[in-house]
Short mmCIF file of C-alpha atoms in Angstrom, two decimals:
data_model
loop_
_atom_site.label_atom_id
_atom_site.label_comp_id
_atom_site.label_asym_id
_atom_site.label_seq_id
_atom_site.Cartn_x
_atom_site.Cartn_y
_atom_site.Cartn_z
CA MET A 4 -95.40 12.38 -118.32
CA LEU A 5 -93.25 14.67 -116.13
CA LYS A 6 -92.05 13.17 -112.79
CA ARG A 7 -92.44 15.46 -109.79
CA ILE A 8 -89.71 14.95 -107.18
CA LEU A 9 -89.23 16.51 -103.71
CA ALA A 10 -85.56 16.79 -102.67
CA ILE A 11 -84.67 17.33 -99.00
CA ASN A 12 -81.27 18.38 -97.64
CA PRO A 13 -81.07 18.92 -93.84
CA GLY A 14 -78.21 21.15 -92.65
CA SER A 15 -77.11 22.12 -89.19
CA THR A 16 -79.48 25.11 -88.91
CA SER A 17 -81.56 24.81 -92.06
CA THR A 18 -83.52 22.36 -94.13
CA LYS A 19 -83.29 22.90 -97.88
CA ILE A 20 -86.12 21.63 -100.04
CA ALA A 21 -86.62 21.72 -103.82
CA ILE A 22 -89.35 20.64 -106.22
CA PHE A 23 -88.30 19.33 -109.62
CA GLU A 24 -90.38 18.24 -112.59
CA ASP A 25 -87.97 15.90 -114.38
CA GLU A 26 -84.75 17.98 -114.63
CA LYS A 27 -86.48 21.36 -114.25
CA LEU A 28 -86.35 23.20 -110.93
CA ILE A 29 -89.78 24.43 -109.97
CA ASN A 30 -89.12 25.77 -106.52
CA LYS A 31 -86.26 25.91 -104.07
CA THR A 32 -86.60 27.01 -100.40
CA ASN A 33 -84.18 27.19 -97.51
CA ILE A 34 -86.07 26.80 -94.24
CA LYS A 35 -84.05 28.44 -91.50
CA HIS A 36 -83.91 27.02 -87.92
CA SER A 37 -82.60 29.15 -85.08
CA THR A 38 -79.70 27.85 -83.06
CA GLU A 39 -81.91 28.23 -79.92
CA GLU A 40 -84.57 25.99 -81.51
CA ILE A 41 -82.02 23.33 -82.58
CA ASN A 42 -80.33 23.37 -79.15
CA THR A 43 -83.57 22.31 -77.42
CA PHE A 44 -83.08 18.78 -78.87
CA LYS A 45 -80.74 16.31 -77.28
CA THR A 46 -79.87 14.39 -80.49
CA VAL A 47 -80.19 15.04 -84.20
CA PHE A 48 -82.82 12.29 -84.50
CA ASP A 49 -84.92 14.14 -81.89
CA GLN A 50 -85.27 16.98 -84.42
CA PHE A 51 -87.24 14.73 -86.81
CA ASN A 52 -90.81 15.92 -86.09
CA PHE A 53 -89.72 19.55 -85.73
CA ARG A 54 -88.06 19.58 -89.16
CA LYS A 55 -90.72 17.47 -90.90
CA ASN A 56 -93.48 19.75 -89.69
CA ALA A 57 -91.54 22.85 -90.76
CA LEU A 58 -91.13 21.27 -94.21
CA LEU A 59 -94.80 20.34 -94.53
CA GLU A 60 -95.79 23.92 -93.54
CA GLU A 61 -93.51 25.25 -96.24
CA LEU A 62 -94.97 22.92 -98.87
CA ASP A 63 -98.43 24.09 -97.88
CA LYS A 64 -97.25 27.77 -98.13
CA ILE A 65 -95.90 27.30 -101.70
CA GLY A 66 -98.96 25.25 -102.74
CA VAL A 67 -97.39 21.83 -103.22
CA ASP A 68 -99.62 18.84 -102.35
CA ILE A 69 -97.54 15.80 -101.42
CA HIS A 70 -100.07 13.70 -103.33
CA SER A 71 -98.80 15.35 -106.52
CA LEU A 72 -95.30 13.90 -105.94
CA ASP A 73 -93.83 10.86 -107.69
CA ALA A 74 -90.86 10.40 -105.35
CA VAL A 75 -89.08 11.95 -102.37
CA VAL A 76 -85.26 11.92 -102.12
CA GLY A 77 -83.22 12.88 -99.12
CA ARG A 78 -79.57 13.68 -98.52
CA GLY A 79 -77.82 10.58 -97.33
CA GLY A 80 -76.20 10.74 -93.89
CA MET A 81 -73.36 9.09 -91.93
CA LEU A 82 -74.20 5.57 -92.98
CA LYS A 83 -71.87 2.52 -93.01
CA PRO A 84 -69.51 2.45 -96.03
CA ILE A 85 -71.48 1.61 -99.20
CA GLU A 86 -71.12 1.73 -103.00
CA GLY A 87 -72.26 4.81 -104.83
CA GLY A 88 -75.71 5.05 -106.43
CA THR A 89 -79.34 5.66 -105.58
CA TYR A 90 -80.71 3.63 -102.63
CA ASN A 91 -84.22 2.83 -101.57
CA VAL A 92 -84.82 4.08 -98.00
CA ASN A 93 -85.62 1.09 -95.79
CA GLN A 94 -85.98 0.44 -92.09
CA THR A 95 -82.44 -0.83 -91.74
CA MET A 96 -81.16 2.54 -92.91
CA ILE A 97 -83.53 4.38 -90.52
CA ASP A 98 -82.37 2.25 -87.59
CA TYR A 99 -78.73 2.92 -88.45
CA VAL A 100 -79.00 6.72 -88.56
CA LYS A 101 -81.05 6.71 -85.38
CA ALA A 102 -78.23 4.84 -83.55
CA ALA A 103 -75.67 7.12 -85.34
CA PRO A 104 -72.60 4.91 -84.77
CA ARG A 105 -70.59 7.00 -87.21
CA GLY A 106 -71.65 10.30 -85.71
CA GLU A 107 -74.49 12.78 -85.33
CA HIS A 108 -75.11 14.91 -88.42
CA ALA A 109 -78.18 16.72 -89.68
CA SER A 110 -77.98 14.88 -93.03
CA ASN A 111 -78.89 11.67 -91.10
CA LEU A 112 -82.46 13.00 -91.05
CA GLY A 113 -82.72 13.22 -94.90
CA CYS A 114 -83.71 9.56 -95.36
CA VAL A 115 -86.08 9.58 -92.34
CA ILE A 116 -88.09 12.59 -93.48
CA ALA A 117 -88.10 11.40 -97.11
CA LYS A 118 -89.48 7.98 -96.16
CA THR A 119 -92.16 9.26 -93.80
CA ILE A 120 -93.59 11.65 -96.38
CA ALA A 121 -93.31 9.13 -99.22
CA ASP A 122 -94.98 6.35 -97.22
CA GLU A 123 -97.93 8.56 -96.43
CA VAL A 124 -98.81 8.83 -100.13
CA GLY A 125 -97.48 5.47 -101.36
CA ILE A 126 -94.52 6.62 -103.44
CA PRO A 127 -90.79 5.63 -103.34
CA SER A 128 -88.19 7.33 -101.22
CA PHE A 129 -84.49 7.42 -101.95
CA ILE A 130 -81.08 8.72 -101.01
CA VAL A 131 -78.25 9.38 -103.48
CA ASP A 132 -74.48 9.04 -103.09
CA PRO A 133 -74.09 9.84 -99.37
CA VAL A 134 -70.78 10.96 -97.86
CA ALA A 135 -70.31 7.31 -96.79
CA VAL A 136 -69.76 6.14 -100.37
CA ASP A 137 -66.73 3.81 -100.26
CA GLU A 138 -65.54 2.12 -103.44
CA MET A 139 -61.78 2.25 -102.74
CA ASN A 140 -59.50 -0.56 -103.77
CA ASP A 141 -57.93 -2.32 -100.77
CA ILE A 142 -54.44 -1.24 -101.86
CA ALA A 143 -55.48 2.39 -101.45
CA ARG A 144 -56.57 1.90 -97.81
CA PHE A 145 -53.15 1.00 -96.40
CA THR A 146 -50.69 3.38 -94.80
CA GLY A 147 -47.27 2.86 -93.24
CA MET A 148 -48.94 2.30 -89.87
CA PRO A 149 -50.99 -0.89 -89.42
CA GLU A 150 -53.10 0.88 -86.79
CA ILE A 151 -54.26 3.54 -89.29
CA ARG A 152 -56.15 2.85 -92.49
CA ARG A 153 -57.24 5.41 -95.10
CA GLN A 154 -60.99 6.02 -95.28
CA SER A 155 -63.24 7.14 -98.10
CA LEU A 156 -64.86 10.34 -96.94
CA PHE A 157 -65.37 12.88 -99.74
CA HIS A 158 -67.88 15.03 -101.70
CA ALA A 159 -69.43 11.91 -103.21
CA LEU A 160 -72.78 13.47 -104.25
CA ASN A 161 -71.20 16.24 -106.31
CA GLN A 162 -68.30 14.15 -107.66
CA LYS A 163 -70.59 11.46 -108.96
CA ALA A 164 -73.05 14.00 -110.36
CA VAL A 165 -70.45 15.92 -112.38
CA ALA A 166 -68.80 12.66 -113.49
CA LEU A 167 -72.15 11.68 -115.06
CA LYS A 168 -72.45 15.13 -116.68
CA ALA A 169 -68.87 14.79 -118.09
CA ALA A 170 -69.67 11.31 -119.47
CA LYS A 171 -72.75 12.70 -121.20
CA ASP A 172 -70.77 15.58 -122.66
CA LEU A 173 -68.15 13.15 -123.89
CA GLY A 174 -70.84 11.00 -125.47
CA LYS A 175 -69.89 7.96 -123.41
CA ASP A 176 -71.16 5.87 -120.48
CA TYR A 177 -69.68 6.77 -117.09
CA HIS A 178 -68.92 3.11 -116.54
CA ASP A 179 -66.69 3.09 -119.64
CA LEU A 180 -64.54 6.03 -118.60
CA ASN A 181 -61.55 6.85 -116.39
CA LEU A 182 -61.90 10.24 -114.85
CA ILE A 183 -60.08 12.30 -112.21
CA VAL A 184 -62.67 14.50 -110.46
CA ALA A 185 -61.56 17.38 -108.19
CA HIS A 186 -64.15 19.06 -106.00
CA LEU A 187 -62.79 22.43 -105.01
CA GLY A 188 -64.80 24.02 -102.15
CA GLY A 189 -64.13 24.78 -98.45
CA GLY A 190 -62.54 21.32 -98.57
CA VAL A 191 -60.86 19.70 -101.57
CA SER A 192 -61.37 16.09 -102.54
CA VAL A 193 -59.78 14.59 -105.66
CA GLY A 194 -61.04 11.13 -106.75
CA ALA A 195 -59.95 8.54 -109.29
CA HIS A 196 -63.13 7.30 -111.05
CA GLU A 197 -62.31 4.01 -112.77
CA LYS A 198 -65.19 2.63 -114.80
CA GLY A 199 -67.84 4.08 -112.46
CA ARG A 200 -66.06 3.38 -109.19
CA VAL A 201 -64.07 5.84 -107.05
CA ILE A 202 -61.08 3.56 -106.39
CA ASP A 203 -58.98 6.12 -104.60
CA VAL A 204 -59.72 9.53 -103.02
CA ASN A 205 -58.21 11.76 -100.39
CA ASN A 206 -60.09 12.09 -97.10
CA ALA A 207 -60.97 15.80 -97.06
CA LEU A 208 -61.76 15.75 -93.37
CA ASP A 209 -58.73 14.08 -91.82
CA GLY A 210 -55.77 16.05 -93.16
CA ASP A 211 -55.30 14.01 -96.34
CA GLY A 212 -54.47 15.49 -99.74
CA PRO A 213 -54.12 19.16 -100.77
CA MET A 214 -54.68 22.22 -98.62
CA SER A 215 -57.96 24.04 -99.25
CA PRO A 216 -59.51 27.41 -98.28
CA GLU A 217 -59.95 26.22 -94.66
CA ARG A 218 -58.14 22.88 -94.29
CA SER A 219 -54.50 22.15 -93.91
CA GLY A 220 -54.33 19.03 -96.04
CA ALA A 221 -51.42 16.69 -95.43
CA VAL A 222 -48.52 18.08 -93.39
CA PRO A 223 -45.22 16.47 -92.25
CA LEU A 224 -45.95 14.32 -89.23
CA GLY A 225 -42.78 15.01 -87.27
CA PRO A 226 -43.40 18.73 -86.69
CA LEU A 227 -47.10 18.01 -86.19
CA TYR A 228 -46.63 15.57 -83.34
CA LYS A 229 -44.04 17.78 -81.75
CA MET A 230 -46.57 20.61 -81.87
CA ALA A 231 -49.32 18.36 -80.47
CA PHE A 232 -47.19 17.36 -77.45
CA SER A 233 -45.58 20.72 -76.85
CA GLY A 234 -48.19 21.67 -74.26
CA GLU A 235 -48.88 24.90 -76.17
CA TYR A 236 -52.04 23.61 -77.86
CA THR A 237 -55.15 21.67 -76.84
CA LEU A 238 -56.46 18.78 -78.94
CA GLU A 239 -59.27 21.05 -80.19
CA GLU A 240 -56.79 23.69 -81.23
CA ILE A 241 -54.77 21.19 -83.23
CA LYS A 242 -57.98 19.94 -84.87
CA LYS A 243 -58.88 23.50 -85.86
CA LYS A 244 -55.47 23.92 -87.51
CA ASN A 245 -56.31 20.98 -89.71
CA TYR A 246 -60.03 21.70 -90.21
CA GLY A 247 -61.46 25.16 -90.08
CA LYS A 248 -58.40 27.38 -89.56
CA GLY A 249 -55.98 25.71 -91.91
CA GLY A 250 -55.12 26.37 -95.57
CA LEU A 251 -55.79 29.80 -97.08
CA VAL A 252 -57.38 31.02 -93.80
CA ALA A 253 -54.17 30.28 -91.89
CA TYR A 254 -51.98 32.16 -94.44
CA LEU A 255 -54.31 34.95 -95.65
CA GLY A 256 -56.93 35.26 -92.91
CA THR A 257 -59.84 34.49 -95.24
CA ASN A 258 -61.35 31.60 -97.15
CA ASP A 259 -63.22 33.90 -99.52
CA GLY A 260 -61.95 33.30 -103.06
CA PHE A 261 -63.43 36.55 -104.38
CA GLU A 262 -61.66 38.55 -101.69
CA ILE A 263 -58.35 36.80 -102.43
CA GLU A 264 -58.75 37.41 -106.16
CA LYS A 265 -59.46 41.08 -105.45
CA ARG A 266 -56.25 41.31 -103.33
CA ILE A 267 -54.26 39.64 -106.14
CA ASN A 268 -55.68 42.05 -108.74
CA SER A 269 -54.59 44.92 -106.42
CA GLY A 270 -50.98 43.65 -106.56
CA ASP A 271 -50.85 41.45 -103.41
CA GLN A 272 -48.02 39.05 -104.36
CA GLU A 273 -48.31 37.01 -101.15
CA ALA A 274 -51.96 36.26 -101.83
CA LYS A 275 -51.08 35.20 -105.39
CA PHE A 276 -48.28 32.93 -104.20
CA ILE A 277 -50.38 31.21 -101.51
CA LEU A 278 -53.21 30.63 -104.00
CA GLU A 279 -50.73 29.08 -106.37
CA VAL A 280 -49.41 26.90 -103.55
CA MET A 281 -52.92 25.48 -103.11
CA CYS A 282 -53.26 24.94 -106.84
CA TYR A 283 -49.85 23.28 -106.97
CA GLN A 284 -50.93 20.81 -104.31
CA ILE A 285 -54.23 20.14 -106.11
CA ALA A 286 -52.37 19.54 -109.38
CA LYS A 287 -49.95 17.22 -107.57
CA GLU A 288 -52.90 15.20 -106.19
CA ILE A 289 -54.38 14.98 -109.69
CA GLY A 290 -51.01 13.77 -110.97
CA SER A 291 -50.81 11.08 -108.27
CA LEU A 292 -54.23 9.77 -109.29
CA ALA A 293 -53.10 9.62 -112.94
CA VAL A 294 -50.57 7.06 -111.66
CA VAL A 295 -53.40 5.14 -109.91
CA LEU A 296 -55.19 5.03 -113.27
CA LYS A 297 -51.94 3.94 -114.97
CA GLY A 298 -52.03 7.10 -117.16
CA ASN A 299 -55.32 6.10 -118.76
CA VAL A 300 -57.30 9.28 -118.05
CA ASP A 301 -60.19 10.26 -120.31
CA ALA A 302 -60.67 13.67 -118.65
CA ILE A 303 -59.88 15.76 -115.60
CA VAL A 304 -63.16 17.15 -114.22
CA ILE A 305 -63.10 20.22 -111.98
CA THR A 306 -66.15 21.26 -109.85
CA GLY A 307 -67.07 23.12 -106.69
CA GLY A 308 -67.30 26.83 -105.83
CA LEU A 309 -63.59 27.56 -106.55
CA ALA A 310 -64.08 26.33 -110.16
CA TYR A 311 -65.63 29.75 -110.97
CA ASP A 312 -62.19 31.28 -110.48
CA LYS A 313 -60.38 31.29 -113.84
CA MET A 314 -57.04 32.00 -112.19
CA ILE A 315 -57.37 28.77 -110.14
CA ILE A 316 -58.38 26.77 -113.21
CA ASN A 317 -55.48 28.15 -115.19
CA PHE A 318 -52.96 27.46 -112.44
CA ILE A 319 -54.09 23.81 -112.31
CA ASP A 320 -54.39 23.29 -116.03
CA GLU A 321 -50.84 24.57 -116.63
CA ARG A 322 -49.51 21.62 -114.58
CA THR A 323 -51.94 18.88 -115.58
CA SER A 324 -52.87 19.50 -119.26
CA PHE A 325 -50.28 16.87 -120.30
CA ILE A 326 -52.39 14.22 -118.50
CA SER A 327 -55.70 14.79 -120.21
CA ARG A 328 -58.27 17.39 -121.29
CA MET A 329 -60.02 19.40 -118.56
CA LEU A 330 -63.78 19.79 -118.17
CA VAL A 331 -65.06 22.45 -115.75
CA TYR A 332 -68.42 22.40 -114.01
CA PRO A 333 -68.44 25.28 -111.51
CA GLY A 334 -70.48 25.23 -108.36
CA GLU A 335 -72.26 22.49 -106.51
CA ASP A 336 -75.98 21.87 -106.80
CA GLU A 337 -76.78 19.21 -104.27
CA MET A 338 -80.55 19.50 -104.77
CA GLU A 339 -80.29 18.90 -108.55
CA SER A 340 -77.94 15.98 -107.92
CA LEU A 341 -80.37 14.40 -105.50
CA ALA A 342 -83.34 14.89 -107.89
CA LEU A 343 -81.45 13.53 -110.88
CA GLY A 344 -80.52 10.40 -108.93
CA ALA A 345 -84.13 9.74 -108.16
CA LEU A 346 -85.20 10.56 -111.74
CA ARG A 347 -82.71 8.06 -113.16
CA VAL A 348 -84.51 5.36 -111.14
CA LEU A 349 -88.01 6.56 -112.00
CA ASN A 350 -87.06 6.53 -115.70
CA GLY A 351 -85.59 3.04 -115.48
CA ASP A 352 -82.04 4.24 -116.29
CA GLU A 353 -80.69 3.00 -112.94
CA THR A 354 -81.71 0.18 -110.62
CA PRO A 355 -82.01 1.33 -106.98
CA LYS A 356 -79.83 -0.45 -104.45
CA GLU A 357 -80.84 -1.81 -101.11
CA TYR A 358 -79.10 -0.77 -97.90
#
C-alpha cells in the first residue's frame, strides 16, 4: 500500500510543502509570506502558529486531509551537531530549536510544525539530514590555531540524498562506498563520504574551501586581516565579501550561471577565465579529499544547480577524471530528499534515530 507523506520546508519568507505517495510527487506548493507579516514576530519560534495555520489552509484548499497521511517530515534546523540520518521528532528537539542556541533560522520550525500535525492524527514525524549533521573525524577539525576549530556545516540533505542515489546506480550499498560529493549552488560544499559518514567537508558558510557564485571561499589570511583592520570596512562589509558578495559576484557582478554562460558564448574571455578559476578551486578541493580517502574513491558525485552547466562539469572533469568516474545529478530537490528519508523508515529500510 502506498505511503502518503507530507514534507515541510520553512524558508525565510515562504513555507514549501509537498505531498508524496511513496516516491511519486502528488502536489507541491510554495506558500509565500510577506516580509511585513514575518517582521511582526519577535523570534522565528513565534511564527509557529502563523505558518502552521497557513499550511493547514493550503492543505484544505488542495483537498488533502491530514488523516490520509502516513507521516510528516520537516526540514531539520540549527540543531546541535548530530550524525546523518532520519530522526524522530521529540520534545528534546523542540525545546532545542525554541531556545535556538545555534541561531535563529526558519528551518527550526520544520520539526515543530511536523510534530504538531502528526501528533494530531497519531502518525510519526521526522526530520532528515539537517544542516547540523556532523560526522567529521577529529583530525579534520584541527587548524593551526588552537582557538579555532573547523566545523561541519554543509548541504547535508542534498549531499546524503545524491550519495544514496549514486550508490543505487552503482548497485552497491552507500555504507560500502567511498564517495566525494560536491554540491555546487550559491555555496559550494565538497564532502568525503567514507562508508556512509561524511568524515571531512569544507564549511561553506565560513570562508572555507572553493569560491562559489556568491562566496569567497578560502583567502590568504594576511591580506584579509590587514583589510579588516584598515578602517576602510565595517565588520558587516567584510562578512559580505565572504558571504553574499564574494566569488563570481565580486568578479563578474552576477551569480547567475546562465547569464555567465551567455557572456562566455558571446566571446567574454574574462567571464570564461573566472568561471574556470572557480572550477579549478572545486577540482582542487576534490583532489584534497581524494587524499583524505587515501585514493580509494569509488565515484565523484556532482550535484546542485550549477551541475546543469556542461561547461562547469567539463572543466572539473578534466582535472579530476584520473581520481575516479564522475556521476552527475543536477539540481537540488529538498522536498524529495525529505520524503525519501521518511519513506525509508516507513518501509523498514532505515531505523530512525533519537535526538
